[in-house]
mmCIF file of C-alpha atoms in Angstrom:
data_model
loop_
_atom_site.group_PDB
_atom_site.id
_atom_site.type_symbol
_atom_site.label_atom_id
_atom_site.label_comp_id
_atom_site.label_asym_id
_atom_site.label_seq_id
_atom_site.Cartn_x
_atom_site.Cartn_y
_atom_site.Cartn_z
ATOM 1 C CA MET A 1 4.317 21.070 -0.820
ATOM 2 C CA TYR A 2 3.952 17.567 -2.319
ATOM 3 C CA GLU A 3 2.884 18.963 -5.686
ATOM 4 C CA PHE A 4 6.198 20.858 -5.902
ATOM 5 C CA ARG A 5 8.393 17.822 -5.166
ATOM 6 C CA GLU A 6 9.903 17.830 -8.687
ATOM 7 C CA HIS A 7 10.724 21.567 -8.666
ATOM 8 C CA ALA A 8 14.288 22.760 -8.296
ATOM 9 C CA PRO A 9 14.806 24.833 -5.115
ATOM 10 C CA HIS A 10 15.410 28.036 -7.116
ATOM 11 C CA GLN A 11 11.923 27.643 -8.634
ATOM 12 C CA LEU A 12 10.235 27.836 -5.221
ATOM 13 C CA SER A 13 9.010 31.051 -3.650
ATOM 14 C CA GLY A 14 10.465 32.322 -0.391
ATOM 15 C CA GLY A 15 7.372 31.154 1.466
ATOM 16 C CA GLN A 16 7.598 27.678 -0.074
ATOM 17 C CA LYS A 17 11.264 27.398 0.911
ATOM 18 C CA GLN A 18 10.326 28.474 4.421
ATOM 19 C CA ARG A 19 7.652 25.757 4.662
ATOM 20 C CA ILE A 20 10.145 23.104 3.573
ATOM 21 C CA ALA A 21 12.703 24.317 6.117
ATOM 22 C CA ILE A 22 10.089 24.175 8.897
ATOM 23 C CA ALA A 23 8.954 20.710 7.756
ATOM 24 C CA GLY A 24 12.566 19.496 7.843
ATOM 25 C CA VAL A 25 12.992 20.653 11.437
ATOM 26 C CA ILE A 26 9.658 19.169 12.521
ATOM 27 C CA ALA A 27 10.514 15.835 10.831
ATOM 28 C CA MET A 28 13.558 15.507 13.134
ATOM 29 C CA ARG A 29 11.238 15.699 16.175
ATOM 30 C CA PRO A 30 13.660 17.669 18.350
ATOM 31 C CA ARG A 31 13.028 18.311 22.058
ATOM 32 C CA CYS A 32 12.809 22.057 21.397
ATOM 33 C CA ILE A 33 12.091 24.220 18.372
ATOM 34 C CA VAL A 34 12.922 27.943 18.344
ATOM 35 C CA LEU A 35 11.127 29.655 15.463
ATOM 36 C CA ASP A 36 12.049 33.241 14.585
ATOM 37 C CA GLU A 37 9.234 34.756 12.501
ATOM 38 C CA PRO A 38 8.449 31.412 10.799
ATOM 39 C CA THR A 39 5.346 32.725 9.034
ATOM 40 C CA ALA A 40 6.744 36.087 7.902
ATOM 41 C CA MET A 41 6.746 35.222 4.202
ATOM 42 C CA LEU A 42 3.568 33.128 4.183
ATOM 43 C CA ASP A 43 0.072 34.067 3.104
ATOM 44 C CA PRO A 44 -2.700 33.880 5.740
ATOM 45 C CA ARG A 45 -3.632 30.310 4.800
ATOM 46 C CA GLY A 46 -0.005 29.173 4.944
ATOM 47 C CA ARG A 47 0.380 30.915 8.294
ATOM 48 C CA VAL A 48 -2.597 29.003 9.719
ATOM 49 C CA GLU A 49 -1.265 25.681 8.373
ATOM 50 C CA VAL A 50 2.202 26.203 9.825
ATOM 51 C CA LEU A 51 0.911 27.291 13.234
ATOM 52 C CA SER A 52 -1.561 24.415 13.480
ATOM 53 C CA THR A 53 1.241 21.962 12.620
ATOM 54 C CA ILE A 54 3.514 23.502 15.241
ATOM 55 C CA ARG A 55 0.717 23.440 17.828
ATOM 56 C CA GLU A 56 0.000 19.784 17.013
ATOM 57 C CA MET A 57 3.687 18.855 17.427
ATOM 58 C CA ASN A 58 3.736 20.683 20.750
ATOM 59 C CA LYS A 59 0.643 18.918 22.087
ATOM 60 C CA GLN A 60 1.103 15.473 20.559
ATOM 61 C CA TYR A 61 4.841 14.996 21.100
ATOM 62 C CA GLY A 62 5.528 17.422 23.959
ATOM 63 C CA ILE A 63 8.042 19.373 21.870
ATOM 64 C CA THR A 64 8.886 22.701 23.488
ATOM 65 C CA VAL A 65 8.181 25.565 21.087
ATOM 66 C CA VAL A 66 9.535 29.094 21.374
ATOM 67 C CA LEU A 67 7.831 31.269 18.770
ATOM 68 C CA ILE A 68 9.347 34.702 18.161
ATOM 69 C CA THR A 69 6.741 36.753 16.326
ATOM 70 C CA HIS A 70 5.471 40.224 15.533
ATOM 71 C CA TYR A 71 1.990 38.864 14.799
ATOM 72 C CA MET A 72 0.033 39.365 18.003
ATOM 73 C CA ASP A 73 -2.693 36.959 16.888
ATOM 74 C CA GLU A 74 -0.010 34.260 16.677
ATOM 75 C CA ALA A 75 1.324 35.115 20.124
ATOM 76 C CA ALA A 76 -2.229 34.905 21.494
ATOM 77 C CA GLN A 77 -2.292 31.207 20.547
ATOM 78 C CA CYS A 78 0.670 30.406 22.787
ATOM 79 C CA ASP A 79 0.297 29.016 26.293
ATOM 80 C CA ARG A 80 2.713 31.643 27.587
ATOM 81 C CA VAL A 81 3.777 35.027 26.224
ATOM 82 C CA VAL A 82 7.037 36.811 27.101
ATOM 83 C CA VAL A 83 7.236 40.495 26.140
ATOM 84 C CA VAL A 84 10.710 41.940 25.617
ATOM 85 C CA ASP A 85 11.242 45.692 25.397
ATOM 86 C CA ASP A 86 14.564 47.497 25.285
ATOM 87 C CA GLY A 87 16.363 44.274 26.143
ATOM 88 C CA LYS A 88 14.293 43.559 29.283
ATOM 89 C CA ILE A 89 11.375 41.257 29.965
ATOM 90 C CA ILE A 90 8.448 43.516 30.875
ATOM 91 C CA LEU A 91 5.621 40.963 30.913
ATOM 92 C CA ASP A 92 5.565 37.171 31.251
ATOM 93 C CA GLY A 93 2.345 35.197 31.608
ATOM 94 C CA THR A 94 -0.552 33.605 29.808
ATOM 95 C CA ALA A 95 -1.856 35.343 26.684
ATOM 96 C CA ARG A 96 -4.883 36.497 28.650
ATOM 97 C CA GLU A 97 -2.704 38.010 31.395
ATOM 98 C CA VAL A 98 -0.296 39.721 28.998
ATOM 99 C CA PHE A 99 -2.850 41.138 26.567
ATOM 100 C CA THR A 100 -4.896 42.767 29.331
ATOM 101 C CA HIS A 101 -2.051 45.311 29.539
ATOM 102 C CA VAL A 102 -3.182 47.058 26.349
ATOM 103 C CA GLN A 103 -1.967 50.541 27.285
ATOM 104 C CA LEU A 104 1.419 49.304 28.525
ATOM 105 C CA LEU A 105 2.001 47.353 25.307
ATOM 106 C CA LYS A 106 0.916 50.264 23.123
ATOM 107 C CA SER A 107 3.064 52.703 25.129
ATOM 108 C CA ARG A 108 6.045 50.501 24.192
ATOM 109 C CA GLY A 109 5.124 50.627 20.499
ATOM 110 C CA LEU A 110 3.733 47.086 20.471
ATOM 111 C CA ASP A 111 0.394 45.968 19.192
ATOM 112 C CA VAL A 112 -2.276 43.673 20.626
ATOM 113 C CA PRO A 113 -4.452 41.088 18.847
ATOM 114 C CA GLN A 114 -7.181 42.753 16.776
ATOM 115 C CA SER A 115 -9.941 41.251 18.892
ATOM 116 C CA THR A 116 -8.327 42.620 22.073
ATOM 117 C CA ASP A 117 -8.051 46.047 20.478
ATOM 118 C CA LEU A 118 -11.735 45.939 19.519
ATOM 119 C CA ALA A 119 -12.797 44.776 22.999
ATOM 120 C CA ASN A 120 -10.682 47.516 24.579
ATOM 121 C CA ASP A 121 -12.199 50.172 22.298
ATOM 122 C CA LEU A 122 -15.714 48.943 23.129
ATOM 123 C CA ALA A 123 -14.976 48.998 26.860
ATOM 124 C CA SER A 124 -13.481 52.509 26.601
ATOM 125 C CA SER A 125 -16.643 53.764 24.918
ATOM 126 C CA GLY A 126 -18.846 52.205 27.606
ATOM 127 C CA ARG A 127 -20.107 49.363 25.443
ATOM 128 C CA ARG A 128 -20.182 45.806 26.640
ATOM 129 C CA SER A 129 -17.474 43.698 25.036
ATOM 130 C CA VAL A 130 -17.988 40.326 23.431
ATOM 131 C CA PRO A 131 -15.872 37.190 23.948
ATOM 132 C CA MET A 132 -12.760 37.236 21.812
ATOM 133 C CA PRO A 133 -12.383 34.584 19.079
ATOM 134 C CA TRP A 134 -9.172 33.210 20.573
ATOM 135 C CA GLN A 135 -10.389 33.041 24.193
ATOM 136 C CA PRO A 136 -10.978 29.261 24.017
ATOM 137 C CA CYS A 137 -7.176 28.908 23.901
ATOM 138 C CA TRP A 138 -7.203 30.012 27.539
ATOM 139 C CA ARG A 139 -9.760 27.707 29.078
ATOM 140 C CA HIS A 140 -6.919 25.740 30.688
ATOM 141 C CA THR A 141 -5.038 28.794 31.995
ATOM 142 C CA ALA A 142 -5.311 27.748 35.659
ATOM 143 C CA SER A 143 -4.118 24.196 34.970
ATOM 144 C CA ILE A 144 -1.188 25.504 32.868
ATOM 145 C CA ARG A 145 -0.111 27.731 35.760
ATOM 146 C CA GLN A 146 -0.499 24.879 38.274
ATOM 147 C CA ASN A 147 1.454 22.483 36.058
ATOM 148 C CA ARG A 148 4.232 25.057 35.681
ATOM 149 C CA GLN A 149 4.421 25.447 39.467
ATOM 150 C CA ARG A 150 4.569 21.659 39.976
ATOM 151 C CA ARG A 151 7.461 21.174 37.567
ATOM 152 C CA HIS A 152 11.038 21.221 38.760
ATOM 153 C CA SER A 153 14.010 23.006 37.224
ATOM 154 C CA THR A 154 15.214 19.624 35.888
ATOM 155 C CA MET A 155 12.383 19.932 33.349
ATOM 156 C CA SER A 156 13.885 23.096 31.818
ATOM 157 C CA VAL A 157 14.800 22.908 28.153
ATOM 158 C CA ILE A 158 16.134 26.487 27.978
ATOM 159 C CA LYS A 159 17.367 28.483 30.940
ATOM 160 C CA LEU A 160 18.828 31.973 30.635
ATOM 161 C CA ASP A 161 20.571 33.435 33.687
ATOM 162 C CA HIS A 162 21.615 37.082 33.429
ATOM 163 C CA VAL A 163 21.982 36.909 29.632
ATOM 164 C CA SER A 164 22.900 40.069 27.735
ATOM 165 C CA TYR A 165 23.632 40.574 24.047
ATOM 166 C CA VAL A 166 24.465 43.642 21.974
ATOM 167 C CA TYR A 167 24.373 43.686 18.166
ATOM 168 C CA SER A 168 27.222 45.496 16.376
ATOM 169 C CA LYS A 169 28.917 46.376 19.674
ATOM 170 C CA GLY A 170 31.300 49.306 19.470
ATOM 171 C CA THR A 171 29.858 50.605 16.210
ATOM 172 C CA PRO A 172 27.362 53.390 15.464
ATOM 173 C CA PHE A 173 24.790 50.608 14.850
ATOM 174 C CA GLU A 174 25.085 49.199 18.379
ATOM 175 C CA LYS A 175 21.748 47.878 19.630
ATOM 176 C CA VAL A 176 20.942 46.097 22.892
ATOM 177 C CA ALA A 177 18.967 42.930 22.108
ATOM 178 C CA VAL A 178 18.693 41.568 25.654
ATOM 179 C CA ASN A 179 19.986 43.002 28.895
ATOM 180 C CA ASP A 180 20.375 40.842 32.030
ATOM 181 C CA VAL A 181 17.475 38.560 31.048
ATOM 182 C CA ASN A 182 16.422 35.647 33.240
ATOM 183 C CA VAL A 183 13.878 33.231 31.793
ATOM 184 C CA GLU A 184 13.231 29.523 31.946
ATOM 185 C CA ILE A 185 11.401 27.570 29.243
ATOM 186 C CA GLU A 186 10.107 24.236 30.451
ATOM 187 C CA LYS A 187 9.683 20.961 28.597
ATOM 188 C CA GLY A 188 6.546 20.909 26.473
ATOM 189 C CA GLU A 189 5.729 24.634 26.756
ATOM 190 C CA PHE A 190 4.546 26.685 23.778
ATOM 191 C CA VAL A 191 6.019 30.137 24.442
ATOM 192 C CA GLY A 192 5.606 33.263 22.320
ATOM 193 C CA VAL A 193 8.259 35.979 22.502
ATOM 194 C CA ILE A 194 7.220 39.431 21.294
ATOM 195 C CA GLY A 195 8.995 42.765 21.117
ATOM 196 C CA HIS A 196 10.723 45.030 18.654
ATOM 197 C CA THR A 197 13.208 43.701 16.133
#
């Protein structure tokens, strides 16, 4: 965004404003960043740049990242994926563990990464599948799980105990967002949260 440094804010596109907002948060180096659809208004290149920056901040500085996204390929890059459906957590694990439940996810109206969909279609037709492009993200799956088990609750950055929330309660537009959810996000984790709006 350096080339736009002299532009007035109203001259920037929505995606450019979003990049600046994300950069401002990252510059503060907080202990935890919760990003709700941070790449929604970005083109594919911008999406890659933002995610690689977030990933770098997570790894280099140990900043806990909670990424709420509808892009399954983004969720597949996270160390841990939490799937929320109808206000409840239905799956919680590594990307590899979660995205093996293709039929369950699709039955809930959710998608899977394109490469998983292709591999699943090939397997269903009796063809041998090929490694998925994002599988290298999982080569440390066992160590991530072991590290999570070794940590203590004092390392939690976010802890939800029996949390419920209803949008527009008491109106015709009432919608349950979360219902009696229990989840713990630990220091330094990169967690993707997927589900319906």
